PDB file of C-alpha atoms in Angstrom:
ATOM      1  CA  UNK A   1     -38.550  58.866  26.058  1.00 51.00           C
ATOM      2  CA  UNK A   2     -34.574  59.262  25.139  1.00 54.00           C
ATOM      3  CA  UNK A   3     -34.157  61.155  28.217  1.00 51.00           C
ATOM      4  CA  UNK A   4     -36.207  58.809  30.496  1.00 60.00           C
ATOM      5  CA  UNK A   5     -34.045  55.688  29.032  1.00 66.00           C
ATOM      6  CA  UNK A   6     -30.452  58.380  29.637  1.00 59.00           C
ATOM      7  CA  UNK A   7     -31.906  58.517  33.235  1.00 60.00           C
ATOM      8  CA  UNK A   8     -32.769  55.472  34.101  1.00 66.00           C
ATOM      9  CA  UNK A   9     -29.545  53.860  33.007  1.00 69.00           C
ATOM     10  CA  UNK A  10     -27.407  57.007  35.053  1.00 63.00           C
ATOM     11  CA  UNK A  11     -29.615  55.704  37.768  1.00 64.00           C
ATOM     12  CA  UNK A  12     -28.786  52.034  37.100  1.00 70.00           C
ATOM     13  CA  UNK A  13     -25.205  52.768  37.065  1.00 71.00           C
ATOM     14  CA  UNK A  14     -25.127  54.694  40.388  1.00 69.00           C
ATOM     15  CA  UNK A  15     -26.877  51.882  42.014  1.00 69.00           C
ATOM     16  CA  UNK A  16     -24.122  49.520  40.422  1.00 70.00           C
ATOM     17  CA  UNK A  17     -21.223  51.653  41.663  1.00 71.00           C
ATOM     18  CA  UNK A  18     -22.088  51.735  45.198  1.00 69.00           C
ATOM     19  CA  UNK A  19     -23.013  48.081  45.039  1.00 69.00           C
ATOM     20  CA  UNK A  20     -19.397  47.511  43.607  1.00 70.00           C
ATOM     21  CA  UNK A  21     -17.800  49.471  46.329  1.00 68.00           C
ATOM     22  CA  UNK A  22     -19.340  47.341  48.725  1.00 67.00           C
ATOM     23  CA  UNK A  23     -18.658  44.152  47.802  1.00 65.00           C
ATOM     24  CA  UNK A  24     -15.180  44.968  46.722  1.00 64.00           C
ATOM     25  CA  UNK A  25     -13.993  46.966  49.894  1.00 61.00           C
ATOM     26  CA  UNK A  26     -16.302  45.858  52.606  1.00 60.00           C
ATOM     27  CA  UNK A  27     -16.232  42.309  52.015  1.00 61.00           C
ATOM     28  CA  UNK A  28     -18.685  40.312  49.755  1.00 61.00           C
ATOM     29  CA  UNK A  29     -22.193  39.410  51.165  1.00 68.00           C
ATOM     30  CA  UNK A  30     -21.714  41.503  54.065  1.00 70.00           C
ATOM     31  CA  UNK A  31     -20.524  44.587  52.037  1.00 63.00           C
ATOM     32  CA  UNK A  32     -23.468  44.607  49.817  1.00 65.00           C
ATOM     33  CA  UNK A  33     -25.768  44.507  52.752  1.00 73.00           C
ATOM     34  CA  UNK A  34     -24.733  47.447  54.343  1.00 69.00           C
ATOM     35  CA  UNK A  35     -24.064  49.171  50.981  1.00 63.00           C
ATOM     36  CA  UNK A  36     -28.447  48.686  50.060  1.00 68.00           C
ATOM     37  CA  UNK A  37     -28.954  49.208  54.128  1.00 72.00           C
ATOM     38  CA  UNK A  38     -27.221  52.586  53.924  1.00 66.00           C
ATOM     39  CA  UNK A  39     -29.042  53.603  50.550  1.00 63.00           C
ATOM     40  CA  UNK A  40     -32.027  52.428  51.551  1.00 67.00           C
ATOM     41  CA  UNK A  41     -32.331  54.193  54.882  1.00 72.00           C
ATOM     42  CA  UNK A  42     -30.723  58.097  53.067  1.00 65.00           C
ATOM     43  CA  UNK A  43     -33.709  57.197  50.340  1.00 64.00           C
ATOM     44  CA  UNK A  44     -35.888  57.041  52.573  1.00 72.00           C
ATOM     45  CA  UNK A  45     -35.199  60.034  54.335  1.00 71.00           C
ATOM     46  CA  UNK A  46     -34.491  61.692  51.344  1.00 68.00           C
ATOM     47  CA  UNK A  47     -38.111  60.641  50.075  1.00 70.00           C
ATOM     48  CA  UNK A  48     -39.754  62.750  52.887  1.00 75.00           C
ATOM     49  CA  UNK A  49     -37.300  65.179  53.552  1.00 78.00           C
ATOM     50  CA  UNK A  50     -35.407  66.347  50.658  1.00 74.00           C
ATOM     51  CA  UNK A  51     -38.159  69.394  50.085  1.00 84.00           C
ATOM     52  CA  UNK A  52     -38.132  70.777  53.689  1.00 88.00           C
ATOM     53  CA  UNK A  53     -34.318  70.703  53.370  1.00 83.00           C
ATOM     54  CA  UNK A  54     -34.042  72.398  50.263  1.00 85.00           C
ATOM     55  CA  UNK A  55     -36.300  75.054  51.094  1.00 92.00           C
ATOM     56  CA  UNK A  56     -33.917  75.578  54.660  1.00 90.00           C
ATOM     57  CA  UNK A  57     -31.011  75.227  52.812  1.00 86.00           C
ATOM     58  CA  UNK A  58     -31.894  78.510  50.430  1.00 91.00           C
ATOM     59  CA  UNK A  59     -33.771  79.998  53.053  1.00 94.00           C
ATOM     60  CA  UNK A  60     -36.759  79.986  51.345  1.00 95.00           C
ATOM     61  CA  UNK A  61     -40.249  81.511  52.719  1.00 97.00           C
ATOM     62  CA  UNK A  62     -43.570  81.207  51.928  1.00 97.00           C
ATOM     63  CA  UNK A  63     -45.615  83.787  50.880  1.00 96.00           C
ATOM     64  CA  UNK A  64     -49.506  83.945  50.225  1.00 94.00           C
ATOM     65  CA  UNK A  65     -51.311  85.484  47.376  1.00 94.00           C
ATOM     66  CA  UNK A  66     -51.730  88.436  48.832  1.00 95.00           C
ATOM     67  CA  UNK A  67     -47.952  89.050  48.981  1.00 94.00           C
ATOM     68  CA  UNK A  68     -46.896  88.214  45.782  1.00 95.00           C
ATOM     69  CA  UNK A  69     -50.410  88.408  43.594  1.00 95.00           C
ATOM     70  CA  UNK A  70     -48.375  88.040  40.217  1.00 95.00           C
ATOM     71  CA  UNK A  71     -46.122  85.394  40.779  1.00 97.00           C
ATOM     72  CA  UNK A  72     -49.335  83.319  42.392  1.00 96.00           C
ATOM     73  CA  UNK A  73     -51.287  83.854  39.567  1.00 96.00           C
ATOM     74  CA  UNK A  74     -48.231  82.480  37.400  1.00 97.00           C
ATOM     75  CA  UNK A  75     -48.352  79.402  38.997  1.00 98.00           C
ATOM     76  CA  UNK A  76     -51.895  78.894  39.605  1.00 97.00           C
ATOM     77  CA  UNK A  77     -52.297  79.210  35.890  1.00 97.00           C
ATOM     78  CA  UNK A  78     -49.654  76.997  34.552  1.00 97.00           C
ATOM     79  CA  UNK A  79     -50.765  74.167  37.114  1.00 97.00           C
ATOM     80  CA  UNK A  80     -53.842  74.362  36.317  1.00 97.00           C
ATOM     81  CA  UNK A  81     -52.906  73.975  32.233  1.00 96.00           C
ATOM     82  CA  UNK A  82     -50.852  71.206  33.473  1.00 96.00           C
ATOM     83  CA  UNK A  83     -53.361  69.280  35.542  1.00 96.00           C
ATOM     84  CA  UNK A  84     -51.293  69.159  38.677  1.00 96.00           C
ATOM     85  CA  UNK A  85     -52.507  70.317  42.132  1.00 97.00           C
ATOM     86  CA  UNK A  86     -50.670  74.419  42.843  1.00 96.00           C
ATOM     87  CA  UNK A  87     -47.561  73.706  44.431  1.00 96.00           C
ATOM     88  CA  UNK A  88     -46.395  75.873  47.696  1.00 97.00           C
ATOM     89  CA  UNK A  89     -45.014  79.516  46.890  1.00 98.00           C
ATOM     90  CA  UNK A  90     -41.529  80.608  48.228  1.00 98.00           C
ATOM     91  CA  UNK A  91     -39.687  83.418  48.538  1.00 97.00           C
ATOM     92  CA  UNK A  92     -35.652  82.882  48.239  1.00 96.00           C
ATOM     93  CA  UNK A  93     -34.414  86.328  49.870  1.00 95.00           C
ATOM     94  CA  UNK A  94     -31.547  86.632  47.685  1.00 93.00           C
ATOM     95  CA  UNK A  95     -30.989  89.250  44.825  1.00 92.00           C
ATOM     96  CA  UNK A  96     -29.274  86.866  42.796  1.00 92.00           C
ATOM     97  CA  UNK A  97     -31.646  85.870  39.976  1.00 94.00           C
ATOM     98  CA  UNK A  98     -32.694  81.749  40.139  1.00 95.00           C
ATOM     99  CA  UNK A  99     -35.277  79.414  41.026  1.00 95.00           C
ATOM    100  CA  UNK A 100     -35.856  75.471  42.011  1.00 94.00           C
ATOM    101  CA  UNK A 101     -38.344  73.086  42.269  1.00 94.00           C
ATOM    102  CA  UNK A 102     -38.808  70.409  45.002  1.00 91.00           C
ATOM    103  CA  UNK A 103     -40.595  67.575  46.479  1.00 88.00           C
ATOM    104  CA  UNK A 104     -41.439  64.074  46.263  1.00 83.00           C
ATOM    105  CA  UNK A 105     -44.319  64.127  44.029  1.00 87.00           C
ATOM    106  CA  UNK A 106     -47.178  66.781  42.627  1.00 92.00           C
ATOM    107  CA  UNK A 107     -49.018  66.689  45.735  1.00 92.00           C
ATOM    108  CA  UNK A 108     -45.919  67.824  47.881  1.00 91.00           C
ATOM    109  CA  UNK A 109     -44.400  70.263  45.577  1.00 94.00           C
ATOM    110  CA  UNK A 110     -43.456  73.355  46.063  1.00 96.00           C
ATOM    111  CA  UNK A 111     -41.728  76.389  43.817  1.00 97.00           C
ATOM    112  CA  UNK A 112     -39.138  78.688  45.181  1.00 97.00           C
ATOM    113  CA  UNK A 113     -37.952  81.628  42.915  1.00 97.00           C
ATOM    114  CA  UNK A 114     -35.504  84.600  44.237  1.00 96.00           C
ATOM    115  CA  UNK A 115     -36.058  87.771  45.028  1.00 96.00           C
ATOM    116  CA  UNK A 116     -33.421  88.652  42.331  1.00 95.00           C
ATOM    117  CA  UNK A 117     -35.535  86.548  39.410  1.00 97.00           C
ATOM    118  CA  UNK A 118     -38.540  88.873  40.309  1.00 96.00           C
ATOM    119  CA  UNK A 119     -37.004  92.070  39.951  1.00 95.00           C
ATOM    120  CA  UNK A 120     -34.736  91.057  36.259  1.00 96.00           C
ATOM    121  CA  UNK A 121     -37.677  89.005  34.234  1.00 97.00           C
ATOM    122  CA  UNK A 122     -40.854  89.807  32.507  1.00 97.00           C
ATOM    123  CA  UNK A 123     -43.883  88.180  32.876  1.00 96.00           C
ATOM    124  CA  UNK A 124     -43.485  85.854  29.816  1.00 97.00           C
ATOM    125  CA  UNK A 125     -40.144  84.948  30.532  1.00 98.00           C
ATOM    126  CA  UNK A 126     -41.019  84.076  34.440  1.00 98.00           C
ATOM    127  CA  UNK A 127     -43.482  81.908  33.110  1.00 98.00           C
ATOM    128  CA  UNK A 128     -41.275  80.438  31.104  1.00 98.00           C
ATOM    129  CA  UNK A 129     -39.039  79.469  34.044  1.00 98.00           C
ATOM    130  CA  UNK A 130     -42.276  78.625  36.346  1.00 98.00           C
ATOM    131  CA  UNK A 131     -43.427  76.423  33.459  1.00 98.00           C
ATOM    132  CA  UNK A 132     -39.431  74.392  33.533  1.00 97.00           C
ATOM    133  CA  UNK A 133     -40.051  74.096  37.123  1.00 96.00           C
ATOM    134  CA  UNK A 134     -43.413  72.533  37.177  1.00 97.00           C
ATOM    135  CA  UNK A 135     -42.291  70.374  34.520  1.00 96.00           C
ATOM    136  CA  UNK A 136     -39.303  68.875  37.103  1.00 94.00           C
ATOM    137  CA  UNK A 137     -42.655  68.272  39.101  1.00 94.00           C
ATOM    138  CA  UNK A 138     -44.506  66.425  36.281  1.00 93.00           C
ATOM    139  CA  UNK A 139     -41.892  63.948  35.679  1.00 89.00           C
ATOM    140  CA  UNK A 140     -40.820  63.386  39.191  1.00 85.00           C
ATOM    141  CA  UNK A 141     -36.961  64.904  38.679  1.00 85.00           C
ATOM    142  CA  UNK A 142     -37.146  66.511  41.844  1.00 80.00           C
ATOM    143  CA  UNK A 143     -37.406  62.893  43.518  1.00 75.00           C
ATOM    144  CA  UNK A 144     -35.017  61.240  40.545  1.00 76.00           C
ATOM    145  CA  UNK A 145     -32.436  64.220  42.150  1.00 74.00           C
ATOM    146  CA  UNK A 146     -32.565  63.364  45.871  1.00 69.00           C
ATOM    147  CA  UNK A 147     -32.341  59.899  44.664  1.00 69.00           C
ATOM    148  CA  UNK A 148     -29.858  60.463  43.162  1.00 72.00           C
ATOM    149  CA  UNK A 149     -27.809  62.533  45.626  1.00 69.00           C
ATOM    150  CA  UNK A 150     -28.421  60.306  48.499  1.00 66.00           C
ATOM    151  CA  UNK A 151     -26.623  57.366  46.336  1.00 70.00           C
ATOM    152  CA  UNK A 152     -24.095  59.543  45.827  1.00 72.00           C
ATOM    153  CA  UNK A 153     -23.845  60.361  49.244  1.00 68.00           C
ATOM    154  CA  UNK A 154     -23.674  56.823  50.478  1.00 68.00           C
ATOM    155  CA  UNK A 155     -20.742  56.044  47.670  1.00 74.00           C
ATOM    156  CA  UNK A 156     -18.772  58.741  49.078  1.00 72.00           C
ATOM    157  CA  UNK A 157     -19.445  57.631  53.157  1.00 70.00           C
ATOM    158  CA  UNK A 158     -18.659  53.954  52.601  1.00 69.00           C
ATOM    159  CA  UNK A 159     -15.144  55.652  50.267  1.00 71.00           C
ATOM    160  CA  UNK A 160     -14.502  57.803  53.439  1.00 70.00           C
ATOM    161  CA  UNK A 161     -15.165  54.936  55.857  1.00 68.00           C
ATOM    162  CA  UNK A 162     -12.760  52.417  53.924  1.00 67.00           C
ATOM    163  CA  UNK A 163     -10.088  55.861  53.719  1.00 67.00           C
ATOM    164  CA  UNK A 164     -10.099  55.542  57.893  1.00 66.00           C
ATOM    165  CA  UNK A 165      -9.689  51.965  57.694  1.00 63.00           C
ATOM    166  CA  UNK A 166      -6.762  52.349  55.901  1.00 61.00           C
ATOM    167  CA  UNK A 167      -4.844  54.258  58.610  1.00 62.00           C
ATOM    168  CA  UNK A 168      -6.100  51.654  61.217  1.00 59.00           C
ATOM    169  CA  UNK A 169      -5.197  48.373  59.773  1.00 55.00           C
ATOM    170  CA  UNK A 170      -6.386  47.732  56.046  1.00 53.00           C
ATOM    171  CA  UNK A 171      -9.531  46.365  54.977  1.00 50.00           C
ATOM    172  CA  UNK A 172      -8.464  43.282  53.607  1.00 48.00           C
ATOM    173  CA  UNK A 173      -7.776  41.445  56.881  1.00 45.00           C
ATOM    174  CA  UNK A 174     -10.972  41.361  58.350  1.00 45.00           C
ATOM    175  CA  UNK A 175     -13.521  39.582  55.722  1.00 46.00           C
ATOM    176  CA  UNK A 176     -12.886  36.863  53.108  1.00 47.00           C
ATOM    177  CA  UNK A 177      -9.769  35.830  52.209  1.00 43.00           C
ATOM    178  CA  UNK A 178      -9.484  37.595  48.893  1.00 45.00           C
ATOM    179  CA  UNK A 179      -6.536  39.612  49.619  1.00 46.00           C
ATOM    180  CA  UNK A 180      -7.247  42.778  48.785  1.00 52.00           C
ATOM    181  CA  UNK A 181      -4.966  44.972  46.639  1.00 56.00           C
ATOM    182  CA  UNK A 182      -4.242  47.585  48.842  1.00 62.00           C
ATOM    183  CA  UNK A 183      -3.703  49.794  45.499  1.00 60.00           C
ATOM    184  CA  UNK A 184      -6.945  48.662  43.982  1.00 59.00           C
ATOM    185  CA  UNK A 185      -8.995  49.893  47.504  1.00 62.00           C
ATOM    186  CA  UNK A 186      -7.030  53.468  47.423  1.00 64.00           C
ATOM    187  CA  UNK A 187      -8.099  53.933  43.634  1.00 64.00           C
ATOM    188  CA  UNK A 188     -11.586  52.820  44.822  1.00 64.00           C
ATOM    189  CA  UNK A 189     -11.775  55.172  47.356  1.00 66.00           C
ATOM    190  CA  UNK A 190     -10.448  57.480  45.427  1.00 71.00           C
ATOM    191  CA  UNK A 191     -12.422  57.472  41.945  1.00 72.00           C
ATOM    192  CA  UNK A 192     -15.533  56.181  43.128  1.00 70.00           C
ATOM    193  CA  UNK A 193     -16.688  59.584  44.484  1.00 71.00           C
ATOM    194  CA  UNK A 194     -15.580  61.098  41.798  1.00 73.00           C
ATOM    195  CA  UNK A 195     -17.250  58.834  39.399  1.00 72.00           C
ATOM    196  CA  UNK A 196     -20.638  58.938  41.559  1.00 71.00           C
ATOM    197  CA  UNK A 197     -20.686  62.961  41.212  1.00 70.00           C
ATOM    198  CA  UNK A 198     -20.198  62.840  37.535  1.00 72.00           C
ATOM    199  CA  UNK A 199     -23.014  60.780  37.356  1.00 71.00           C
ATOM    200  CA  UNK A 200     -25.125  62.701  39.582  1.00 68.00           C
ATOM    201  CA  UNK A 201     -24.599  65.808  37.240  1.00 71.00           C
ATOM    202  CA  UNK A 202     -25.074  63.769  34.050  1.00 69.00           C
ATOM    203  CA  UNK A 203     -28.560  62.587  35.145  1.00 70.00           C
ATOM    204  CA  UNK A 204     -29.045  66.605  36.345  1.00 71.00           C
ATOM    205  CA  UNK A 205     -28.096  67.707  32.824  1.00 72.00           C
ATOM    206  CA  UNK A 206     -30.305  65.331  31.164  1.00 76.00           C
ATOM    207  CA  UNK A 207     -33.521  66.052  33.041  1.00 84.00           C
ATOM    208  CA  UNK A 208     -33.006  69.738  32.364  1.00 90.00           C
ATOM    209  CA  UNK A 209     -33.577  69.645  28.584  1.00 90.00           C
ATOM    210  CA  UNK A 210     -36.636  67.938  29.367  1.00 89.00           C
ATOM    211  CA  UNK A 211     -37.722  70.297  31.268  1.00 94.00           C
ATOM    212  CA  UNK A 212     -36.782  73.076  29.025  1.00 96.00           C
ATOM    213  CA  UNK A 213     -38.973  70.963  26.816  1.00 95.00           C
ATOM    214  CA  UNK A 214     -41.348  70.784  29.405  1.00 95.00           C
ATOM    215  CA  UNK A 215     -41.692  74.730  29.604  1.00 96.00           C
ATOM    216  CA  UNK A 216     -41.887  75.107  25.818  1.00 96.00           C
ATOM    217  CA  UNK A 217     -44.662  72.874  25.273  1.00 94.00           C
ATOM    218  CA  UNK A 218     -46.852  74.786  28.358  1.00 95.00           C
ATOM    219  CA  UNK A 219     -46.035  77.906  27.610  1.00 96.00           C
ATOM    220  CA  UNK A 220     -46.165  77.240  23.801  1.00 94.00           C
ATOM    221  CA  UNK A 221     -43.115  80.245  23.975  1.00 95.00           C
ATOM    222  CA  UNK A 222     -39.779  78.635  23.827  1.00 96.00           C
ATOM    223  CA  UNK A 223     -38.193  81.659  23.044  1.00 96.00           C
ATOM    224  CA  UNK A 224     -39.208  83.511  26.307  1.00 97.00           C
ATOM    225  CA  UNK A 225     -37.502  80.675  28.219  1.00 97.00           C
ATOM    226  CA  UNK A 226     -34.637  81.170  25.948  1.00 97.00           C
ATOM    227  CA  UNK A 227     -34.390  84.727  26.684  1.00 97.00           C
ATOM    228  CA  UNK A 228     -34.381  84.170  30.603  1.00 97.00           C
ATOM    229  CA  UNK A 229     -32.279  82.017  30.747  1.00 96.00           C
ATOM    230  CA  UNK A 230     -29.381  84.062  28.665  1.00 94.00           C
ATOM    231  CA  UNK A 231     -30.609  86.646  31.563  1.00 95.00           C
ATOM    232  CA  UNK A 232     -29.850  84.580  34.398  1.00 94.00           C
ATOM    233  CA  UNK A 233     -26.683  83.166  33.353  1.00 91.00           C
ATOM    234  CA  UNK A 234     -25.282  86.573  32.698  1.00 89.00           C
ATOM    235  CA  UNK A 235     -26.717  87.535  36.308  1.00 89.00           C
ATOM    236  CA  UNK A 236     -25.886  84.485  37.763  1.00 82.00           C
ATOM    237  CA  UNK A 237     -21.950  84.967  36.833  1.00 81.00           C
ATOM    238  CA  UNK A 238     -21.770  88.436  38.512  1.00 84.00           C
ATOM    239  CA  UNK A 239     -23.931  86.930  41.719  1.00 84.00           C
ATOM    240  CA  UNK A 240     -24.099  83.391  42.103  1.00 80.00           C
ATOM    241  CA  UNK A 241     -26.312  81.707  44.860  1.00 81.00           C
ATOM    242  CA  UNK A 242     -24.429  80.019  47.128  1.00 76.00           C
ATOM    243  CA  UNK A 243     -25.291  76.870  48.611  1.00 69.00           C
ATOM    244  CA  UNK A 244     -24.548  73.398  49.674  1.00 68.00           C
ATOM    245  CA  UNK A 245     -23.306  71.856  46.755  1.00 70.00           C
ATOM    246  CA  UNK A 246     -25.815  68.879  46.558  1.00 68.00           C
ATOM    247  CA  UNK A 247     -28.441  70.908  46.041  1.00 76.00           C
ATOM    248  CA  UNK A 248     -27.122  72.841  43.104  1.00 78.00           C
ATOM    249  CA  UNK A 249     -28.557  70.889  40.400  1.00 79.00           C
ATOM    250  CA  UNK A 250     -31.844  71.724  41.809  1.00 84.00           C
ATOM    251  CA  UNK A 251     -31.794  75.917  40.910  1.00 89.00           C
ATOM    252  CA  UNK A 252     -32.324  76.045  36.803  1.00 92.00           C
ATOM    253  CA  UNK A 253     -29.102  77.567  36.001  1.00 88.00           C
ATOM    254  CA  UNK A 254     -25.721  77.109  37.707  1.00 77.00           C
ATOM    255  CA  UNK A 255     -22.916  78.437  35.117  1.00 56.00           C
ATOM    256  CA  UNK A 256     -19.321  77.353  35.643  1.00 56.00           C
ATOM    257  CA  UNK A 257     -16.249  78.747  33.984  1.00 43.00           C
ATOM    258  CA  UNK A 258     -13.954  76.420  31.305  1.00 43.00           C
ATOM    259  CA  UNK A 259     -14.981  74.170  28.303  1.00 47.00           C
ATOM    260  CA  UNK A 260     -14.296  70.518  29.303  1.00 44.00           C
ATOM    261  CA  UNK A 261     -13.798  70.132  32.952  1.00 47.00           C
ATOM    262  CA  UNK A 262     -16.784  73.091  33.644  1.00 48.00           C
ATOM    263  CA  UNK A 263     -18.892  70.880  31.424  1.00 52.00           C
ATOM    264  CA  UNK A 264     -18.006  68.002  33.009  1.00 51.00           C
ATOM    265  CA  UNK A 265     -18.483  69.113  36.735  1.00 55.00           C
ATOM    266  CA  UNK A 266     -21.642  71.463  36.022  1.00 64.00           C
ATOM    267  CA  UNK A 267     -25.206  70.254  37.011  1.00 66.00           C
ATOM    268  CA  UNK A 268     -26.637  71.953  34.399  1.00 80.00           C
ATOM    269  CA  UNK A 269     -25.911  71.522  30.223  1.00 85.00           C
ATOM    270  CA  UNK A 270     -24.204  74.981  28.846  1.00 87.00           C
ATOM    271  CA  UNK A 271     -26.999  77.686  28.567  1.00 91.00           C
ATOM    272  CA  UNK A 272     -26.049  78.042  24.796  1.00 92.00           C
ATOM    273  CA  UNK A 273     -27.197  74.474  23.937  1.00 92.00           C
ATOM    274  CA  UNK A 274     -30.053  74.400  26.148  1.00 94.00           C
ATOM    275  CA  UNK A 275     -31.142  77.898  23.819  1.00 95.00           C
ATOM    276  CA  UNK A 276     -30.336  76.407  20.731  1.00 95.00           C
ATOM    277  CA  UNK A 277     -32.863  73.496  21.736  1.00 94.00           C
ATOM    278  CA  UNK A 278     -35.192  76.145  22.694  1.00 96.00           C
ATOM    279  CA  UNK A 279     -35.103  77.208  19.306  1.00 94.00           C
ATOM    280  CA  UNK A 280     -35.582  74.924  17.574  1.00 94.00           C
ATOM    281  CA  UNK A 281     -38.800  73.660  19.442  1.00 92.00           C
ATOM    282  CA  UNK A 282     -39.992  77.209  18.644  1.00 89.00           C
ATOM    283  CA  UNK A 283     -40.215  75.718  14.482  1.00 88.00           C
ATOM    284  CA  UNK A 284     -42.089  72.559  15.932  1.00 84.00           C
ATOM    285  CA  UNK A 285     -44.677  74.282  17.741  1.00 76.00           C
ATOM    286  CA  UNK A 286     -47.892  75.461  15.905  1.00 70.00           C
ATOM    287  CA  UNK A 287     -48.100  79.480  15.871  1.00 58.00           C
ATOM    288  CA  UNK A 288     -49.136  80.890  18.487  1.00 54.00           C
ATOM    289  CA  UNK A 289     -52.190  83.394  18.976  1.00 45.00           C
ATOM    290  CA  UNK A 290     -51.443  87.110  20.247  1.00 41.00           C
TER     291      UNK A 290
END
């Protein structure tokens, strides 16, 4: 519930910022309108969309049971504990070791793991990272994310639109008569993409202990999600998949170098806290039966 209340008030304050860059560089009434207009037409797209471009962006494939009869039967097992319908199966052909989740909703999911995850994990610790991913399923992150990138998005077009208007006139002469500061609208244009990614991340960071959570309470083995993921951060490091940026806080591990600024900028909380909560859901959960 802490982490739904974190989310929704990240969410709240993304809305507010690009609402806030409308009305104070566009101009007012008019400002706001095309501020919601924008986010309401990239949500929208995003909202039946944001899978299919995911999966193109990693070059994901999908593969039948008969292809990959171990990983299916992880999946069809865990959705079936879960009560959700099997999501689609796909095939990242990468050797780097990760995996994501997307879609809109349970009933257009779909799972994507690497080539590289396949070959490095065990069975208990892939289900461990299957079980993280269907959780992102269960409570809808993978729709909170494109969401939440398309805000962004929008925050940093209308910050690049108002940087051209700048060079070709100002912004201030052509709505109300406010006046504005031409120093306030270059700090605007300025921080406020800034300030929308590091809320983008912060909402990515806290939906990923939930869904370590997630995992731990499916699987009932915390520790074998704790073990992969120390295994895909140290693979990750030497072989990171590369992608588009905006979909980064989609794969379950992205490390970044440095203390402050790499936790700052990172989509993802530092592996060694996400363990040590691991852990200690491992002395919550009843014993489990080998």
């Amino acid at each position: 519930m802490g982490n739904q209340l974190k989310t929704a008030a990240l969410l709240a304050a993304l809305s507010g910022l690009l609402i806030a860059i409308s009305y104070w560089v566009i101009g007012g009434t008019s400002g706001l309108i095309i501020g919601i207009g924008l986010a309401a037409l990239t949500n929208l797209f995003s909202w039946y969309q944001s899978d299919k471009i995911a999966l193109a962006v990693y070059r994901a494939q999908p593969v039948s049971e008969a292809e990959t009869p171990g990983l299916y039967r992880i999946v069809q097992r865990l959705s079936q504990r879960a009560n959700i319908p099997m999501p689609r199966v796909y095939i990242v052909p990468s050797q780097t070791a990760n995996a994501f989740a997307t879609g809109r909703d349970p009933e257009h999911a779909a799972v994507a793991v690497t080539e590289g995850i396949l070959n490095i994990l065990p069975e208990d610790e892939l289900e461990g990272v299957i079980a993280h991913e269907l959780t992102h399923i269960i409570n809808r992150d993978t729709l909170t994310q494109a969401v939440a990138a398309t805000v962004a998005g929008a925050i940093s077009f209308l910050a690049q639109m108002v940087s051209y208007s700048l060079w070709f006139g100002g912004v201030g002469s052509r709505h109300d008569n406010r006046g504005s500061n031409p120093l306030g609208v270059l700090l605007t244009v300025l921080l406020a993409p800034l300030a929308a990614t590091i809320i983008q991340l912060a909402i990515s960071r806290t939906r990923e202990f939930s869904a370590d959570a997630g995992s731990a309470k499916l699987t009932g083995n915390p520790r074998a999600l704790a073990r992969a993921l120390q295994r895909l951060e140290a693979t990750a490091r030497q072989m990171p998949l590369n992608a588009n940026p905006a979909f980064e806080p989609l794969l379950i591990i992205h490390p970044i170098s440095g203390q402050f600024l790499g936790n700052l900028f990172s989509s993802h909380p530092p592996t060694e806290v996400r363990i040590e909560q691991l852990l200690k859901l491992e002395q919550q959960l009843p014993t489990r039966a080998y």
